[in-house]
Short mmCIF file of C-alpha atoms in Angstrom, two decimals:
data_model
loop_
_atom_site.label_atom_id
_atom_site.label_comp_id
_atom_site.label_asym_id
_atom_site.label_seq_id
_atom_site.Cartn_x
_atom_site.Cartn_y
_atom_site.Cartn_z
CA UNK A 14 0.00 0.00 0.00
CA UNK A 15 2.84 2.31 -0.09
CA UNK A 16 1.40 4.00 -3.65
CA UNK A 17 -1.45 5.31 -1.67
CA UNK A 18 0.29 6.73 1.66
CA UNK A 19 2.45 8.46 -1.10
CA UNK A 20 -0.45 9.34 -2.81
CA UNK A 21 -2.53 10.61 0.20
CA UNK A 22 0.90 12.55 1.42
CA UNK A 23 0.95 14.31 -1.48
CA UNK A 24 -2.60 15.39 -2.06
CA UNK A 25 -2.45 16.62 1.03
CA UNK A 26 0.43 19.05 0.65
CA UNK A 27 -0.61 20.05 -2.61
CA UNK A 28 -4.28 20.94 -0.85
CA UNK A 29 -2.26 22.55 1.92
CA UNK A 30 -0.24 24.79 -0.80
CA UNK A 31 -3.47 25.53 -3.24
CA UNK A 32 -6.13 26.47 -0.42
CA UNK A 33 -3.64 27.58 3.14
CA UNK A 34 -6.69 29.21 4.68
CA UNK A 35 -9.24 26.43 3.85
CA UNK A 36 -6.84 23.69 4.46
CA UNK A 37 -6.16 25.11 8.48
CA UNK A 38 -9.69 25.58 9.13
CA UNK A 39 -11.07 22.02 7.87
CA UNK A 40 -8.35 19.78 7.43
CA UNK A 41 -5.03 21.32 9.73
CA UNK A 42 -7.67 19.68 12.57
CA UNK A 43 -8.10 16.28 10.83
CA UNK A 44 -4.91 15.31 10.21
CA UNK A 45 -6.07 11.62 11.30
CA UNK A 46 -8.18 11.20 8.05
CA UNK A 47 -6.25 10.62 5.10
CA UNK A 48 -4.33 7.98 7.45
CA UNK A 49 -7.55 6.56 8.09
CA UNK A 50 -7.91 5.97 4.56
CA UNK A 51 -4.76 4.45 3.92
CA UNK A 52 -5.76 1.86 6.65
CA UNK A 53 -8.88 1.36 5.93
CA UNK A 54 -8.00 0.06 2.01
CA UNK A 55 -5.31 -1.77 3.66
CA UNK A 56 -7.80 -3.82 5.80
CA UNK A 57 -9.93 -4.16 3.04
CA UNK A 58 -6.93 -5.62 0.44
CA UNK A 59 -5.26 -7.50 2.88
CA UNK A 60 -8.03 -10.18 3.80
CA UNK A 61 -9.01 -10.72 0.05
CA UNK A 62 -5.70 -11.08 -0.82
CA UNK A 63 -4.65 -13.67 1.89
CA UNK A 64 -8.60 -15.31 1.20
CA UNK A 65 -7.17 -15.72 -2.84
CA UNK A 66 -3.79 -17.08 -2.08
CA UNK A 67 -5.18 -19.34 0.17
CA UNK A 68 -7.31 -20.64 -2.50
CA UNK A 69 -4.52 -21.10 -4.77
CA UNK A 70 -2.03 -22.70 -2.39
CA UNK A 71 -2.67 -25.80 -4.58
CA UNK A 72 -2.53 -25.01 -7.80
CA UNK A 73 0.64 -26.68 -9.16
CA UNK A 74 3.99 -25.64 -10.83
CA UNK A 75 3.47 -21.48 -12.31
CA UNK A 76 6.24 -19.50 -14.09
CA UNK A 77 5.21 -15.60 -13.65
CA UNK A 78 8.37 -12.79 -13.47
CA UNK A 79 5.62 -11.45 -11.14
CA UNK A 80 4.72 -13.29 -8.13
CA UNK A 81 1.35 -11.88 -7.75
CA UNK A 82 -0.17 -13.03 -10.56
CA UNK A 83 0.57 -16.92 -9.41
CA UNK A 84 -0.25 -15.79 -6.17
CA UNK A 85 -4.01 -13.96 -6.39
CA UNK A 86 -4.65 -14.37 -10.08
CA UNK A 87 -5.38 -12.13 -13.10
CA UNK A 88 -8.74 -9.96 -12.00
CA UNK A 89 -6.90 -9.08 -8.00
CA UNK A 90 -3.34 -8.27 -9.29
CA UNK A 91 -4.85 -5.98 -12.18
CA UNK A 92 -5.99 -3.84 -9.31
CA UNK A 93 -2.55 -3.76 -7.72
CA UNK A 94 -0.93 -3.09 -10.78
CA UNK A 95 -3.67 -0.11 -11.28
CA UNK A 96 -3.17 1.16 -8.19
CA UNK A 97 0.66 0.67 -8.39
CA UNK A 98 0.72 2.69 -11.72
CA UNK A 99 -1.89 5.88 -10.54
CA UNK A 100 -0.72 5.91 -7.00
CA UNK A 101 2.77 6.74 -8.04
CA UNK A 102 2.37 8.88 -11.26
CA UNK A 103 -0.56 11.12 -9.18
CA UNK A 104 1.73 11.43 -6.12
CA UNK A 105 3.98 12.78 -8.62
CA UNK A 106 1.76 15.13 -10.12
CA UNK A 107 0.83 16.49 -6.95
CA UNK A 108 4.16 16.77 -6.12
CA UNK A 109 5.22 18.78 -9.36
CA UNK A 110 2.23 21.42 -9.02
CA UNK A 111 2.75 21.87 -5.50
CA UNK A 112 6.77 22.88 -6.11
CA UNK A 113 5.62 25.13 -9.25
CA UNK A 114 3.32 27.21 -6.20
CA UNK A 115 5.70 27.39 -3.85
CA UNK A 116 8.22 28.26 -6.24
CA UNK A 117 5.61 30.87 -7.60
CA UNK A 118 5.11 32.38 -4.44
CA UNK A 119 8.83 32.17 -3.76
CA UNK A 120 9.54 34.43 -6.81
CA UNK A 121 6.81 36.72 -5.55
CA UNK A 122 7.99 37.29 -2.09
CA UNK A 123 11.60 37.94 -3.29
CA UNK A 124 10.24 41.10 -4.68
CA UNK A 125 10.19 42.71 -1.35
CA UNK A 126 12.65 41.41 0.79
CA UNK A 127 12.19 43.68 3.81
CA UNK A 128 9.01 42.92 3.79
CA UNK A 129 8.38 39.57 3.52
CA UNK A 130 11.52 38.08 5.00
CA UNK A 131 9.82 35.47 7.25
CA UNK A 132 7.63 34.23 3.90
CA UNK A 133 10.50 33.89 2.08
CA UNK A 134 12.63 31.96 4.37
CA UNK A 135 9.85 29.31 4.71
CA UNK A 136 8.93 29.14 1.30
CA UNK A 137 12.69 28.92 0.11
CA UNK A 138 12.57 26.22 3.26
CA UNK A 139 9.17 24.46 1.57
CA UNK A 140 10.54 25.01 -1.87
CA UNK A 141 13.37 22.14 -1.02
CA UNK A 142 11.72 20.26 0.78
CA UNK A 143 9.62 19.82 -2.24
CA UNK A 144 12.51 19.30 -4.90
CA UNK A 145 13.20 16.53 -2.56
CA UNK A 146 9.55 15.17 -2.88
CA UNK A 147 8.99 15.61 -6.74
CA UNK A 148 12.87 13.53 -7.50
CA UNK A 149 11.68 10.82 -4.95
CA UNK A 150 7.91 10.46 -6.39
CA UNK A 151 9.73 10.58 -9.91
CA UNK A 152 12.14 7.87 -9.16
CA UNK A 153 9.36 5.99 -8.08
CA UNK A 154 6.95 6.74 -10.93
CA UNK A 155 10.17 5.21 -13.54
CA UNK A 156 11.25 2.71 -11.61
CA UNK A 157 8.29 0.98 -10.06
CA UNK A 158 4.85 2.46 -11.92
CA UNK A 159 6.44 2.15 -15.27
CA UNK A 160 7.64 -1.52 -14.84
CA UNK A 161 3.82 -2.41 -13.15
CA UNK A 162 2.38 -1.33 -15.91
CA UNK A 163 4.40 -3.38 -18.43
CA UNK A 164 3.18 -6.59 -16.33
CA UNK A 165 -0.26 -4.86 -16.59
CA UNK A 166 0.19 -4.94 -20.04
CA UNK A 167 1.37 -8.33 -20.29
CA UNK A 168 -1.88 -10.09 -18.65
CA UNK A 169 -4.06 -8.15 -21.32
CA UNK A 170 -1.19 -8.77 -24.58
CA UNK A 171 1.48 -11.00 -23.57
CA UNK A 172 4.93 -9.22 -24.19
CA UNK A 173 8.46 -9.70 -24.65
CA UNK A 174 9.93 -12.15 -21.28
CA UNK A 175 13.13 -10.06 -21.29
CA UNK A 176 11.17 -6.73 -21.15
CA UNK A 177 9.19 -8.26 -18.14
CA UNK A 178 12.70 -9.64 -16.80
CA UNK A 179 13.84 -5.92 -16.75
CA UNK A 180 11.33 -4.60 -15.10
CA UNK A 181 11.42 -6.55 -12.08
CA UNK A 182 14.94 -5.67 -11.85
CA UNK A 183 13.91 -2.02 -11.79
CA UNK A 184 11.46 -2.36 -9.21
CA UNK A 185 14.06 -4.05 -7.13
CA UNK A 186 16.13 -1.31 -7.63
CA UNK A 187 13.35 1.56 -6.69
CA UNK A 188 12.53 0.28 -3.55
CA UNK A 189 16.18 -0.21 -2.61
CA UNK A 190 17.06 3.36 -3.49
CA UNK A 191 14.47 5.59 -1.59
CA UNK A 192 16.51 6.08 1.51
CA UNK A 193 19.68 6.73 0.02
CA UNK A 194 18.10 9.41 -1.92
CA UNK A 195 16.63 11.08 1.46
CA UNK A 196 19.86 10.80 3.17
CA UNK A 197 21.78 12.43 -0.06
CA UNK A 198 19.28 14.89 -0.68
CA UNK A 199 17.34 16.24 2.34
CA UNK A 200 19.87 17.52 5.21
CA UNK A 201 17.28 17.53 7.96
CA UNK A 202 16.60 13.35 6.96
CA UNK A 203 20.11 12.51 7.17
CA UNK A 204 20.82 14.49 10.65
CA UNK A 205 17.91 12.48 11.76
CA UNK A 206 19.59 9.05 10.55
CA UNK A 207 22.46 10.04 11.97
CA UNK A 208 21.02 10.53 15.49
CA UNK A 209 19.00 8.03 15.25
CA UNK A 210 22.02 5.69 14.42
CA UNK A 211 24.62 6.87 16.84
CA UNK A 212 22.00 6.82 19.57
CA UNK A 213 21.75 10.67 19.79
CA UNK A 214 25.33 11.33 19.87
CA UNK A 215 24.88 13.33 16.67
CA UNK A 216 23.13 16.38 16.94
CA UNK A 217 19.35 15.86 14.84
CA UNK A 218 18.78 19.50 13.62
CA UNK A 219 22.89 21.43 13.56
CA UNK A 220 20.63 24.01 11.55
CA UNK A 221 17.63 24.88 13.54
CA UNK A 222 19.91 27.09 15.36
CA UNK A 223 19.49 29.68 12.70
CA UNK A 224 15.62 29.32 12.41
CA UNK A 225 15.72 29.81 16.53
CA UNK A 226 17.85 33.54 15.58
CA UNK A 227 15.15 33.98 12.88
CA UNK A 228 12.02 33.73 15.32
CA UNK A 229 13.76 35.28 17.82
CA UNK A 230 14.24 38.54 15.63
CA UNK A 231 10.91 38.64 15.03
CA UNK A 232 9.80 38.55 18.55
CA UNK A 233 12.44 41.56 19.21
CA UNK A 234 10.92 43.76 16.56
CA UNK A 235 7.20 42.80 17.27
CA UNK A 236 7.96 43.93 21.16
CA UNK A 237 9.90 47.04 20.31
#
């Protein structure tokens, strides 16, 4: 199910950059929903999909390059394939149009810096956070939605074996890569592996210092 926490995570950022006000008034305060969701469809796929394994425990020799198909047969592991495919590829999209906004507003605050100094630190702060998001959701779109829907293809038209044969390697290779693209790319992700792996002997946020100064500035002028 990971297709649809990405999906959900980025539908709701993208909601939470489109709409600000209307997102903190009716969703800021139901932040238990869209996981609710997720679990939900998870209890609902799990059961069917143990229930049609079980079922065909005994149903001799297969040869599939994907598992699933000898495993829950044709009609189930369309939908996972579906889901697979549009999870990925609309977490994505969500992603990409949620960077172009920020980015937007980014370019819009820099025209008065005095001004709006504290709007464009955080959406300069957003704004990277988000490159992060859209080259994670992308590597994930080639690597694993692309190859899923090859095998999707295949049940309807059989294709070419090798093509098939590649694919799976892909997919192996997406959901190996994930975390080493956090830790490369995001700063505040690798400070927290590296606490978390040196049992906090490694300081978890070396730059939160300067957001501290930020506030703290703020404060000062608001008082004087």
């Amino acid at each position: 199910m990971s297709p649809l926490v990405h999906g959900a995570i980025a539908f709701d950022r993208f909601i939470c950059v489109k709409y600000p006000l209307w997102y903190r008034s009716n969703i800021a305060t139901r932040q238990l929903l869209l996981p609710l969701v997720v679990v939900v469809a998870v209890l609902l796929f799990l059961p069917i999909g143990f229930y049609l394994a079980f079922l065909r425990r005994n149903s001799g020799p297969v040869k599939f390059f994907c598992g699933r198909r000898a495993s829950f047969g044709n009609f189930y592991t369309m939908i996972i394939y579906v889901v697979l495919v549009f999870g990925y590829f609309l977490a994505f999209l969500s992603n990409v149009f949620s960077f172009i906004l920020v980015h937007t507003y980014y370019n819009t605050f820099k025209t008065d810096n005095y001004k709006y100094t504290m709007c464009l630190s955080r959406n300069a702060s957003l704004a990277r956070s988000l490159k992060i998001a859209v080259i994670v959701s992308f590597v994930s779109f080639l690597l694993i939605s692309v190859p899923n829907a090859s095998s999707f293809l295949d049940i309807i038209n059989p294709i070419s074996p090798l093509t098939l044969q590649i694919s799976t390697y892909l997919s192996v290779i997406a959901y190996s890569i994930n975390l080493f693209l956090y830790i490369a790319l995001s700063p505040e992700f690798r400070h927290r592996t590296l606490h978390s792996i040196t049992c906090g002997y490694r300081k978890a946020f070396p730059e939160s210092q300067g957001h501290i100064e930020v506030l703290e500035k703020k404060t000062t002028t608001i008082r004087s």
